[in-house]
Short mmCIF file of C-alpha atoms and ligand atoms in Angstrom, two decimals:
data_model
loop_
_atom_site.label_atom_id
_atom_site.label_comp_id
_atom_site.label_asym_id
_atom_site.label_seq_id
_atom_site.Cartn_x
_atom_site.Cartn_y
_atom_site.Cartn_z
CA MET T 160 -24.09 -46.81 24.62
CA LYS T 161 -25.56 -44.26 26.99
CA LYS T 162 -27.24 -41.49 25.09
CA SER T 163 -25.79 -38.68 27.12
CA THR T 164 -22.14 -39.56 26.55
CA ASN T 165 -20.17 -38.92 23.40
CA PRO T 166 -21.34 -41.11 20.47
CA ILE T 167 -17.79 -41.74 19.31
CA TRP T 168 -15.73 -42.16 22.45
CA GLY T 169 -18.30 -42.13 25.25
CA GLY T 170 -18.02 -45.80 26.31
CA ARG T 171 -15.83 -45.33 29.34
CA PHE T 172 -17.74 -42.30 30.57
CA LYS T 173 -20.44 -42.49 33.21
CA ASN T 174 -21.54 -38.92 32.84
CA SER T 175 -21.83 -36.46 30.02
CA ASN T 176 -19.45 -33.58 29.45
CA SER T 177 -20.09 -30.17 30.87
CA GLU T 178 -21.20 -27.43 28.53
CA LEU T 179 -17.92 -25.69 29.28
CA LEU T 180 -15.87 -28.69 28.17
CA LYS T 181 -17.87 -28.82 24.96
CA LYS T 182 -17.15 -25.17 24.38
CA ILE T 183 -13.40 -25.42 24.85
CA ASN T 184 -13.11 -28.76 23.08
CA ASN T 185 -15.17 -28.11 19.96
CA SER T 186 -13.18 -27.41 16.84
CA ILE T 187 -15.89 -27.84 14.22
CA SER T 188 -16.39 -24.07 14.12
CA PHE T 189 -13.04 -23.86 12.31
CA ASP T 190 -11.88 -27.32 11.23
CA TYR T 191 -14.86 -27.64 8.86
CA GLU T 192 -12.23 -26.13 6.58
CA LEU T 193 -10.75 -29.64 6.29
CA ALA T 194 -14.02 -31.27 5.20
CA PHE T 195 -13.03 -32.10 1.62
CA GLN T 196 -9.69 -33.49 2.69
CA ASP T 197 -11.35 -35.59 5.37
CA VAL T 198 -13.86 -37.09 2.92
CA LYS T 199 -11.11 -37.88 0.43
CA LEU T 200 -9.03 -39.46 3.18
CA ASN T 201 -11.96 -41.62 4.31
CA LYS T 202 -12.59 -42.79 0.79
CA VAL T 203 -9.01 -43.93 0.34
CA TYR T 204 -8.99 -45.43 3.81
CA SER T 205 -12.13 -47.42 3.07
CA GLU T 206 -10.41 -48.87 0.01
CA ALA T 207 -7.46 -49.77 2.20
CA LEU T 208 -9.80 -51.43 4.74
CA PHE T 209 -11.38 -53.45 1.96
CA ARG T 210 -7.96 -54.51 0.65
CA ALA T 211 -7.12 -55.51 4.22
CA LYS T 212 -10.35 -57.54 4.37
CA VAL T 213 -11.73 -55.51 7.26
CA ILE T 214 -14.81 -54.60 5.24
CA THR T 215 -16.52 -56.40 2.36
CA LYS T 216 -16.75 -55.06 -1.16
CA ASN T 217 -20.42 -54.39 -0.66
CA GLN T 218 -19.75 -52.42 2.52
CA LYS T 219 -16.93 -50.51 0.88
CA ASP T 220 -19.12 -49.59 -2.09
CA LYS T 221 -21.87 -48.34 0.20
CA ILE T 222 -19.41 -46.28 2.21
CA ILE T 223 -17.78 -44.76 -0.87
CA LYS T 224 -21.16 -43.93 -2.41
CA ALA T 225 -22.23 -42.20 0.81
CA LEU T 226 -18.92 -40.33 1.04
CA ASN T 227 -19.42 -39.15 -2.53
CA GLU T 228 -22.85 -37.86 -1.56
CA ILE T 229 -21.35 -36.06 1.42
CA ASN T 230 -18.77 -34.53 -0.88
CA GLN T 231 -21.52 -33.25 -3.12
CA GLU T 232 -23.44 -31.83 -0.17
CA LEU T 233 -20.28 -30.04 0.92
CA LYS T 234 -19.83 -28.64 -2.58
CA ASN T 235 -23.42 -27.44 -2.69
CA GLU T 236 -23.06 -26.05 0.82
CA LYS T 237 -25.92 -28.28 1.89
CA PHE T 238 -23.93 -30.25 4.45
CA LYS T 239 -25.04 -29.60 8.02
CA PHE T 240 -22.11 -29.28 10.39
CA SER T 241 -23.18 -30.09 13.90
CA ASP T 242 -21.79 -28.75 17.15
CA SER T 243 -22.76 -31.99 18.85
CA TYR T 244 -19.88 -33.74 17.13
CA GLU T 245 -16.80 -31.98 18.28
CA ASP T 246 -14.70 -31.92 15.15
CA ILE T 247 -14.72 -32.45 11.40
CA HIS T 248 -13.75 -36.11 11.67
CA MET T 249 -16.74 -36.89 13.88
CA ASN T 250 -19.04 -34.81 11.73
CA ILE T 251 -18.09 -36.79 8.66
CA GLU T 252 -18.30 -40.14 10.45
CA MET T 253 -21.71 -39.31 11.90
CA ALA T 254 -22.99 -38.09 8.52
CA LEU T 255 -21.79 -41.36 7.07
CA LYS T 256 -23.61 -43.24 9.83
CA SER T 257 -26.82 -41.43 9.00
CA LYS T 258 -26.51 -42.73 5.44
CA VAL T 259 -25.13 -46.26 5.81
CA GLY T 260 -25.95 -47.13 9.40
CA GLU T 261 -23.69 -49.14 11.70
CA ILE T 262 -21.09 -50.05 9.05
CA ALA T 263 -19.91 -46.45 9.31
CA GLY T 264 -18.45 -47.55 12.63
CA LYS T 265 -15.94 -49.66 10.72
CA ILE T 266 -14.12 -46.87 8.96
CA HIS T 267 -12.19 -45.89 12.06
CA THR T 268 -10.64 -49.37 12.32
CA GLY T 269 -6.92 -48.94 12.85
CA LYS T 270 -6.94 -45.20 12.46
CA SER T 271 -6.96 -42.38 14.95
CA ARG T 272 -8.01 -38.80 14.64
CA ASN T 273 -4.40 -38.05 15.48
CA ASP T 274 -2.98 -39.42 12.24
CA GLN T 275 -6.13 -38.37 10.41
CA VAL T 276 -5.93 -34.68 11.29
CA ALA T 277 -2.20 -34.55 10.56
CA THR T 278 -2.92 -35.99 7.10
CA ASP T 279 -5.90 -33.72 6.41
CA LEU T 280 -3.88 -30.65 7.29
CA LYS T 281 -0.92 -31.71 5.18
CA MET T 282 -3.22 -32.22 2.21
CA TRP T 283 -4.88 -28.86 2.81
CA ILE T 284 -1.53 -27.07 2.96
CA ARG T 285 -0.39 -28.68 -0.28
CA GLU T 286 -3.51 -27.49 -2.06
CA LYS T 287 -3.12 -23.98 -0.68
CA LEU T 288 0.52 -23.85 -1.75
CA ASP T 289 -0.64 -24.57 -5.31
CA GLU T 290 -3.05 -21.64 -5.04
CA ILE T 291 -0.32 -19.35 -3.73
CA ILE T 292 2.03 -20.29 -6.56
CA LYS T 293 -0.69 -19.57 -9.10
CA ARG T 294 -1.33 -16.12 -7.65
CA ILE T 295 2.37 -15.28 -7.36
CA LYS T 296 2.82 -16.07 -11.05
CA GLN T 297 -0.05 -13.78 -11.87
CA ILE T 298 1.56 -10.93 -9.91
CA GLN T 299 4.89 -11.59 -11.60
CA LYS T 300 3.19 -11.08 -14.95
CA THR T 301 1.60 -7.86 -13.70
CA ILE T 302 5.00 -6.63 -12.49
CA ILE T 303 6.56 -7.30 -15.89
CA ARG T 304 3.73 -5.54 -17.72
CA LYS T 305 3.94 -2.49 -15.46
CA SER T 306 7.72 -2.39 -15.78
CA GLU T 307 7.54 -2.53 -19.56
CA GLU T 308 4.93 0.22 -19.63
CA ASN T 309 7.26 2.42 -17.58
CA MET T 310 10.55 1.16 -18.87
CA ASN T 311 12.42 4.48 -19.00
CA VAL T 312 10.99 6.21 -15.97
CA ILE T 313 13.78 7.54 -13.78
CA MET T 314 13.40 7.88 -10.04
CA PRO T 315 15.65 8.27 -7.02
CA GLY T 316 16.64 4.99 -5.39
CA PHE T 317 16.69 5.19 -1.64
CA THR T 318 18.86 3.95 1.17
CA HIS T 319 17.86 5.00 4.71
CA LEU T 320 14.90 6.53 2.88
CA GLN T 321 17.33 9.23 1.69
CA ASN T 322 17.83 9.88 -2.00
CA ALA T 323 20.76 7.62 -2.86
CA GLN T 324 21.28 6.96 -6.57
CA PRO T 325 19.12 7.31 -9.67
CA ILE T 326 17.39 4.11 -10.76
CA LEU T 327 14.79 3.06 -13.26
CA PHE T 328 11.29 2.56 -11.87
CA SER T 329 11.16 -0.67 -13.88
CA HIS T 330 14.26 -1.87 -12.05
CA TYR T 331 12.65 -1.01 -8.74
CA LEU T 332 9.49 -2.92 -9.56
CA MET T 333 11.41 -5.92 -10.83
CA SER T 334 13.07 -6.19 -7.41
CA PHE T 335 9.68 -7.45 -6.21
CA PHE T 336 9.60 -9.99 -9.00
CA GLU T 337 12.72 -11.45 -7.38
CA MET T 338 11.37 -11.37 -3.82
CA ILE T 339 8.21 -13.21 -4.72
CA ASN T 340 10.06 -15.54 -7.03
CA ARG T 341 11.92 -16.78 -3.96
CA ASP T 342 8.55 -17.21 -2.25
CA LYS T 343 7.39 -19.24 -5.22
CA ILE T 344 10.48 -21.44 -5.10
CA ARG T 345 10.06 -21.91 -1.35
CA SER T 346 6.46 -22.97 -1.91
CA LEU T 347 7.49 -25.48 -4.58
CA GLN T 348 10.17 -26.85 -2.28
CA LEU T 349 7.71 -27.22 0.56
CA ILE T 350 5.25 -29.10 -1.66
CA GLU T 351 8.12 -31.37 -2.58
CA SER T 352 9.01 -31.99 1.04
CA LEU T 353 5.39 -32.67 2.07
CA ASN T 354 5.60 -36.04 0.41
CA GLU T 355 5.20 -38.36 3.38
CA CYS T 356 1.76 -39.46 4.52
CA PRO T 357 1.07 -39.75 8.28
CA LEU T 358 -2.11 -41.83 7.90
CA GLY T 359 -1.71 -45.34 9.25
CA SER T 360 0.32 -44.21 12.25
CA GLY T 361 -2.67 -44.73 14.54
CA ALA T 362 -2.81 -42.80 17.79
CA LEU T 363 0.99 -42.86 18.05
CA ALA T 364 2.21 -46.45 17.97
CA GLY T 365 1.20 -47.60 14.48
CA THR T 366 -1.74 -49.80 13.53
CA ASN T 367 -2.47 -53.24 14.89
CA PHE T 368 -2.91 -56.54 13.04
CA PHE T 369 -5.22 -55.09 10.37
CA GLU T 370 -3.06 -55.15 7.33
CA ILE T 371 -3.42 -51.57 6.28
CA ASP T 372 -1.18 -50.86 3.32
CA ARG T 373 0.35 -47.51 4.16
CA PHE T 374 2.15 -47.33 0.82
CA TYR T 375 -1.15 -47.75 -1.01
CA ILE T 376 -2.80 -45.06 1.14
CA ALA T 377 0.09 -42.66 0.68
CA LYS T 378 0.04 -43.04 -3.07
CA GLN T 379 -3.73 -42.67 -3.36
CA LEU T 380 -3.62 -39.46 -1.35
CA GLY T 381 -0.90 -38.06 -3.60
CA PHE T 382 2.08 -38.60 -1.30
CA LYS T 383 5.26 -40.41 -2.31
CA LYS T 384 5.47 -42.68 0.70
CA PRO T 385 4.29 -43.13 4.29
CA THR T 386 6.03 -41.32 7.14
CA GLU T 387 8.81 -43.28 8.85
CA ASN T 388 7.96 -43.02 12.53
CA SER T 389 4.45 -43.19 13.97
CA ILE T 390 5.23 -41.13 17.08
CA ASP T 391 6.71 -38.35 15.01
CA SER T 392 3.85 -38.59 12.52
CA VAL T 393 1.07 -37.68 14.93
CA SER T 394 2.87 -34.74 16.48
CA ASP T 395 4.81 -33.32 13.57
CA ARG T 396 3.63 -29.83 12.71
CA ASP T 397 6.98 -28.69 11.27
CA TYR T 398 5.27 -28.40 7.92
CA VAL T 399 2.78 -25.94 9.37
CA VAL T 400 5.60 -23.81 10.74
CA GLU T 401 7.33 -23.97 7.36
CA PHE T 402 4.09 -23.02 5.61
CA LEU T 403 3.59 -20.07 7.94
CA THR T 404 7.21 -19.03 7.46
CA ILE T 405 6.62 -18.83 3.73
CA LEU T 406 3.39 -16.90 4.27
CA SER T 407 5.23 -14.54 6.60
CA LEU T 408 7.88 -13.84 3.98
CA ILE T 409 5.26 -13.27 1.30
CA SER T 410 3.39 -10.81 3.49
CA MET T 411 6.66 -9.13 4.51
CA HIS T 412 7.44 -8.50 0.84
CA PHE T 413 4.05 -7.01 0.11
CA SER T 414 4.19 -4.95 3.27
CA LYS T 415 7.41 -3.42 1.95
CA LEU T 416 5.78 -2.69 -1.41
CA SER T 417 2.77 -1.18 0.33
CA GLU T 418 4.94 0.99 2.54
CA ASP T 419 6.81 2.30 -0.52
CA PHE T 420 3.55 3.09 -2.26
CA ILE T 421 2.01 4.74 0.80
CA ILE T 422 5.01 7.04 1.13
CA TRP T 423 5.09 7.75 -2.61
CA ALA T 424 1.40 8.58 -2.72
CA SER T 425 1.83 11.21 0.00
CA ARG T 426 1.59 14.89 -0.90
CA ALA T 427 5.29 15.30 -0.04
CA PHE T 428 6.33 12.75 -2.67
CA GLU T 429 3.59 12.61 -5.29
CA PHE T 430 5.41 9.84 -7.15
CA ILE T 431 2.29 7.75 -7.67
CA LYS T 432 -1.49 8.01 -7.49
CA PHE T 433 -3.78 5.28 -6.25
CA PRO T 434 -7.04 4.82 -8.12
CA ASP T 435 -10.27 5.71 -6.31
CA SER T 436 -11.14 2.04 -6.35
CA LEU T 437 -8.41 1.28 -3.79
CA CYS T 438 -8.85 4.27 -1.48
CA THR T 439 -11.31 5.50 1.11
CA GLY T 440 -12.33 8.94 2.27
CA SER T 441 -12.52 10.52 5.67
CA SER T 442 -15.74 11.01 7.61
CA ILE T 443 -14.57 14.45 8.73
CA MET T 444 -12.01 15.74 6.23
CA PRO T 445 -13.76 16.09 2.89
CA GLN T 446 -10.52 16.32 0.91
CA LYS T 447 -9.03 13.02 2.05
CA LYS T 448 -8.25 10.05 -0.14
CA ASN T 449 -6.47 7.45 1.90
CA PRO T 450 -4.46 4.45 0.68
CA ASP T 451 -6.34 1.95 2.86
CA ALA T 452 -5.79 -1.08 0.66
CA ALA T 453 -2.02 -0.71 0.97
CA GLU T 454 -2.25 0.04 4.69
CA LEU T 455 -4.29 -3.09 5.27
CA ILE T 456 -1.80 -5.25 3.41
CA ARG T 457 0.81 -3.80 5.75
CA SER T 458 -1.19 -4.58 8.87
CA LYS T 459 -2.38 -8.03 7.79
CA THR T 460 1.31 -8.86 7.65
CA GLY T 461 1.42 -8.51 11.44
CA ARG T 462 -1.45 -10.94 11.64
CA VAL T 463 0.41 -13.50 9.52
CA PHE T 464 3.57 -13.15 11.62
CA SER T 465 1.55 -13.72 14.78
CA SER T 466 0.23 -17.00 13.35
CA LEU T 467 3.79 -18.17 12.89
CA SER T 468 4.79 -17.30 16.44
CA ASN T 469 1.51 -18.80 17.64
CA LEU T 470 2.41 -22.18 16.12
CA LEU T 471 5.92 -22.10 17.53
CA ILE T 472 4.67 -21.20 20.98
CA ILE T 473 1.98 -23.90 20.96
CA GLN T 474 4.56 -26.56 20.24
CA LYS T 475 7.36 -25.34 22.42
CA GLY T 476 6.11 -26.91 25.62
CA LEU T 477 4.63 -30.14 24.25
CA PRO T 478 5.86 -33.57 25.19
CA SER T 479 6.24 -36.28 22.52
CA GLY T 480 3.15 -37.73 20.87
CA TYR T 481 -0.17 -36.01 20.24
CA SER T 482 -1.58 -33.46 22.68
CA LYS T 483 -4.85 -31.61 22.27
CA ASP T 484 -2.91 -28.36 22.10
CA LEU T 485 -2.30 -29.32 18.49
CA GLN T 486 -5.95 -28.70 17.72
CA GLU T 487 -5.15 -25.01 18.14
CA ASP T 488 -2.79 -25.10 15.16
CA LYS T 489 -5.63 -24.65 12.71
CA GLU T 490 -7.21 -21.27 13.35
CA PRO T 491 -3.94 -19.33 13.02
CA THR T 492 -3.01 -21.37 9.96
CA PHE T 493 -6.32 -20.79 8.19
CA ASP T 494 -6.33 -17.14 9.18
CA ALA T 495 -2.82 -16.63 7.84
CA TYR T 496 -3.68 -18.30 4.56
CA TYR T 497 -6.83 -16.26 3.98
CA SER T 498 -4.91 -13.10 4.88
CA ILE T 499 -2.34 -14.01 2.24
CA GLU T 500 -5.02 -14.72 -0.32
CA ILE T 501 -6.47 -11.23 0.04
CA ILE T 502 -3.00 -9.66 0.23
CA LEU T 503 -2.04 -11.27 -3.08
CA ASN T 504 -5.29 -10.30 -4.78
CA VAL T 505 -5.15 -6.69 -3.63
CA ALA T 506 -1.43 -6.32 -4.33
CA ASN T 507 -1.98 -7.48 -7.90
CA GLU T 508 -4.72 -4.89 -8.37
CA MET T 509 -2.61 -2.20 -6.73
CA ILE T 510 0.43 -2.73 -8.96
CA LYS T 511 -1.79 -2.79 -12.02
CA SER T 512 -3.68 0.37 -11.23
CA ILE T 513 -1.26 2.90 -9.71
CA LYS T 514 -0.46 5.90 -11.89
CA ILE T 515 3.19 6.87 -12.18
CA ASN T 516 4.15 10.54 -12.03
CA LYS T 517 7.37 10.41 -14.03
CA GLU T 518 7.99 14.17 -13.91
CA ARG T 519 8.01 14.21 -10.13
CA MET T 520 10.15 11.09 -9.98
CA TYR T 521 12.72 12.53 -12.40
CA LEU T 522 12.87 15.86 -10.60
CA GLU T 523 13.51 14.11 -7.30
CA ALA T 524 16.17 11.87 -8.89
CA ASN T 525 18.14 15.07 -9.51
CA LYS T 526 17.95 16.16 -5.90
CA GLY T 527 20.11 15.06 -3.01
CA PHE T 528 23.33 14.81 -5.07
CA THR T 529 22.34 11.34 -6.23
CA THR T 530 25.15 11.21 -8.78
CA ALA T 531 27.95 11.95 -6.32
CA THR T 532 29.17 8.35 -6.47
CA ASP T 533 29.36 8.64 -10.27
CA LEU T 534 31.49 11.75 -9.85
CA ALA T 535 33.83 9.97 -7.44
CA ASP T 536 34.06 6.95 -9.78
CA TRP T 537 34.85 9.31 -12.67
CA MET T 538 37.76 10.82 -10.74
CA VAL T 539 39.09 7.32 -10.12
CA ARG T 540 38.83 6.34 -13.77
CA LYS T 541 39.85 9.56 -15.47
CA ILE T 542 42.20 11.24 -13.00
CA GLY T 543 43.60 8.13 -11.35
CA LEU T 544 42.70 9.05 -7.76
CA SER T 545 42.20 6.32 -5.17
CA PHE T 546 38.49 5.82 -4.39
CA ARG T 547 38.96 7.15 -0.85
CA ASP T 548 40.59 10.32 -2.16
CA ALA T 549 37.91 10.75 -4.81
CA HIS T 550 35.20 10.12 -2.17
CA TYR T 551 36.68 12.85 0.04
CA LYS T 552 36.94 15.38 -2.76
CA THR T 553 33.42 14.63 -3.97
CA GLY T 554 32.27 15.20 -0.40
CA LYS T 555 33.80 18.66 -0.58
CA ILE T 556 32.03 19.29 -3.90
CA VAL T 557 28.73 18.27 -2.31
CA LEU T 558 29.34 20.69 0.55
CA LEU T 559 30.00 23.44 -1.96
CA ALA T 560 26.85 22.64 -3.93
CA GLU T 561 24.84 22.61 -0.71
CA LYS T 562 26.27 26.04 0.20
CA GLU T 563 25.52 27.46 -3.23
CA LYS T 564 22.07 25.76 -3.25
CA LYS T 565 22.85 24.07 -6.57
CA MET T 566 22.67 20.63 -8.06
CA LEU T 567 26.02 19.03 -8.95
CA HIS T 568 25.73 19.75 -12.66
CA GLN T 569 24.97 23.40 -11.94
CA LEU T 570 28.41 24.02 -10.36
CA THR T 571 30.86 25.85 -12.61
CA LEU T 572 33.98 24.12 -13.85
CA ASP T 573 36.09 26.73 -12.05
CA SER T 574 34.61 25.95 -8.70
CA LEU T 575 35.04 22.20 -9.33
CA LYS T 576 38.67 22.77 -10.29
CA LYS T 577 39.31 24.54 -6.99
CA ILE T 578 38.65 21.23 -5.27
CA GLU T 579 40.33 18.98 -7.86
CA PRO T 580 42.39 20.80 -10.52
CA LYS T 581 42.36 17.85 -12.92
CA ILE T 582 38.59 17.85 -13.31
CA ASN T 583 37.53 18.81 -16.84
CA LYS T 584 34.24 19.48 -18.63
CA ASP T 585 33.72 15.79 -19.46
CA VAL T 586 32.56 15.38 -15.90
CA TYR T 587 29.22 17.02 -16.78
CA ASP T 588 28.51 14.07 -18.96
CA ILE T 589 28.24 11.68 -16.06
CA ILE T 590 26.52 13.66 -13.34
CA LEU T 591 23.04 13.69 -14.83
CA PRO T 592 20.67 10.96 -13.55
CA GLU T 593 20.18 9.41 -17.01
CA LYS T 594 23.95 9.18 -17.47
CA SER T 595 24.39 7.62 -14.08
CA ILE T 596 21.77 5.02 -14.97
CA PHE T 597 23.28 4.43 -18.42
CA HIS T 598 26.57 3.33 -16.87
CA LYS T 599 25.07 0.86 -14.37
CA LYS T 600 25.58 -2.02 -16.75
CA SER T 601 26.78 -4.63 -14.30
CA TYR T 602 24.67 -7.83 -14.36
CA GLY T 603 21.51 -7.06 -12.39
CA GLY T 604 22.14 -3.30 -12.49
CA THR T 605 19.72 -0.48 -13.33
CA SER T 606 20.84 0.50 -16.87
CA LEU T 607 18.12 0.22 -19.48
CA LYS T 608 20.10 -2.46 -21.28
CA THR T 609 20.48 -4.65 -18.20
CA VAL T 610 16.87 -4.17 -17.10
CA VAL T 611 15.62 -5.15 -20.55
CA GLU T 612 17.79 -8.27 -20.37
CA ALA T 613 16.59 -9.02 -16.84
CA ILE T 614 12.96 -8.79 -17.94
CA LYS T 615 13.65 -11.09 -20.84
CA ARG T 616 15.10 -13.66 -18.45
CA ALA T 617 12.29 -13.09 -15.95
CA LYS T 618 9.66 -13.98 -18.53
CA LYS T 619 11.22 -17.39 -18.81
CA ARG T 620 11.38 -17.82 -15.04
CA ILE T 621 7.67 -17.37 -14.25
N1 LIG M 45 -9.75 -32.41 16.38
C1 LIG M 45 -8.48 -32.83 16.83
C2 LIG M 45 -7.37 -31.96 16.25
O1 LIG M 45 -7.65 -31.10 15.51
C3 LIG M 45 -8.18 -34.25 16.55
C4 LIG M 45 -8.73 -35.02 17.66
C5 LIG M 45 -7.76 -35.81 18.36
N2 LIG M 45 -8.39 -36.08 19.61
C6 LIG M 45 -7.92 -36.89 20.51
N3 LIG M 45 -8.60 -37.01 21.56
N4 LIG M 45 -6.79 -37.51 20.37
O2 LIG M 45 -6.22 -32.08 16.59
#
């Protein structure tokens, strides 16, 4: 083989690659991320080659021993990744060659980097999904603890960011338990559906006469079975899109939480306080304490979304089979995952450490006529009005209260009677925020009783 051409595929080349080609083609700067998966894959594949009588037991043992050494070097961060070998697969093969000599050249028998990279990435995604599930469970526990610590705190619930109806803060926080529980279930479902192993599909057509046992390989690598169609196997990145969809939803949920907290920490709201440990100051305004951690969760979400659209766009124009475009699937995928990892860690810390200002929350729950719906419902139940009629009359009461600059419970019975003569003093019993909350006993509602029950169920669902 000529020295100047590529050591792996240089045979048919007369001349070496340009520096520019090397620059655009190299992926080792990012796909080193798949090193452990690639070593594991090569170990299993060597076993399969031995079972297929392509290599002897002695050769297999040497190869496995060397791969174990490589694994250790990777663990100890002693492994030297080299730019001269364009990707992780070549780096591992060349490292193997440096240890066992020419027999390293046998491990690529019947396999292609096309099925290899698809398998590595699938394995990587499965491992990362496990990590995500672990972290989500941790946050769910934090949410429950914080909710229990603030069980009775009353706040205004918002729609259109306008005070809508009184709710319990614990009920609010538990809404995020549900959002991320769906993310957890999605992750578990994706792990379940990532059960087919692409390895053994070759470049696209399957493997030749070497009797590689794809079922054995699949099982050893933790999959249930081999993929069904070799062409599909080398080009399928649906699982990456699904992974990034889940990551997008996770980040979307924490962006929402962050946005709530950022608003609530503002001087205008003063519902919560961030600890110093999660804020930064201003280089010019000495008084500032800014909620940067929450803001960065919010903006990293954009980054995660862009990875998802990136993957969709890369694949949109591709013909069947493998194309090198697919090499570009990795950077956005890795970036999205590491963004999610930090989002989850910071969000957990943020929920744990915010201080709740229950006085401010309660005061605000009284403002904005948040119990008007309770008043209308009362007129339906006690006076027998239709809901539309009761809605209209309550609207008039709100107008009156606005004019008199009063809260609903501060209006006199006489003035209420002018709008609906059948109203009596019992009405005052339902137009306080705590009363409104008390009556929201429907399954999943905000009454203390239902929230306590929901938390009890949630503990079993982690
Ligand atoms: N590094 C490549 C990737 O990440 C795999 C190489 C496939 N190369 C090829 N010429 N078919 O997709």
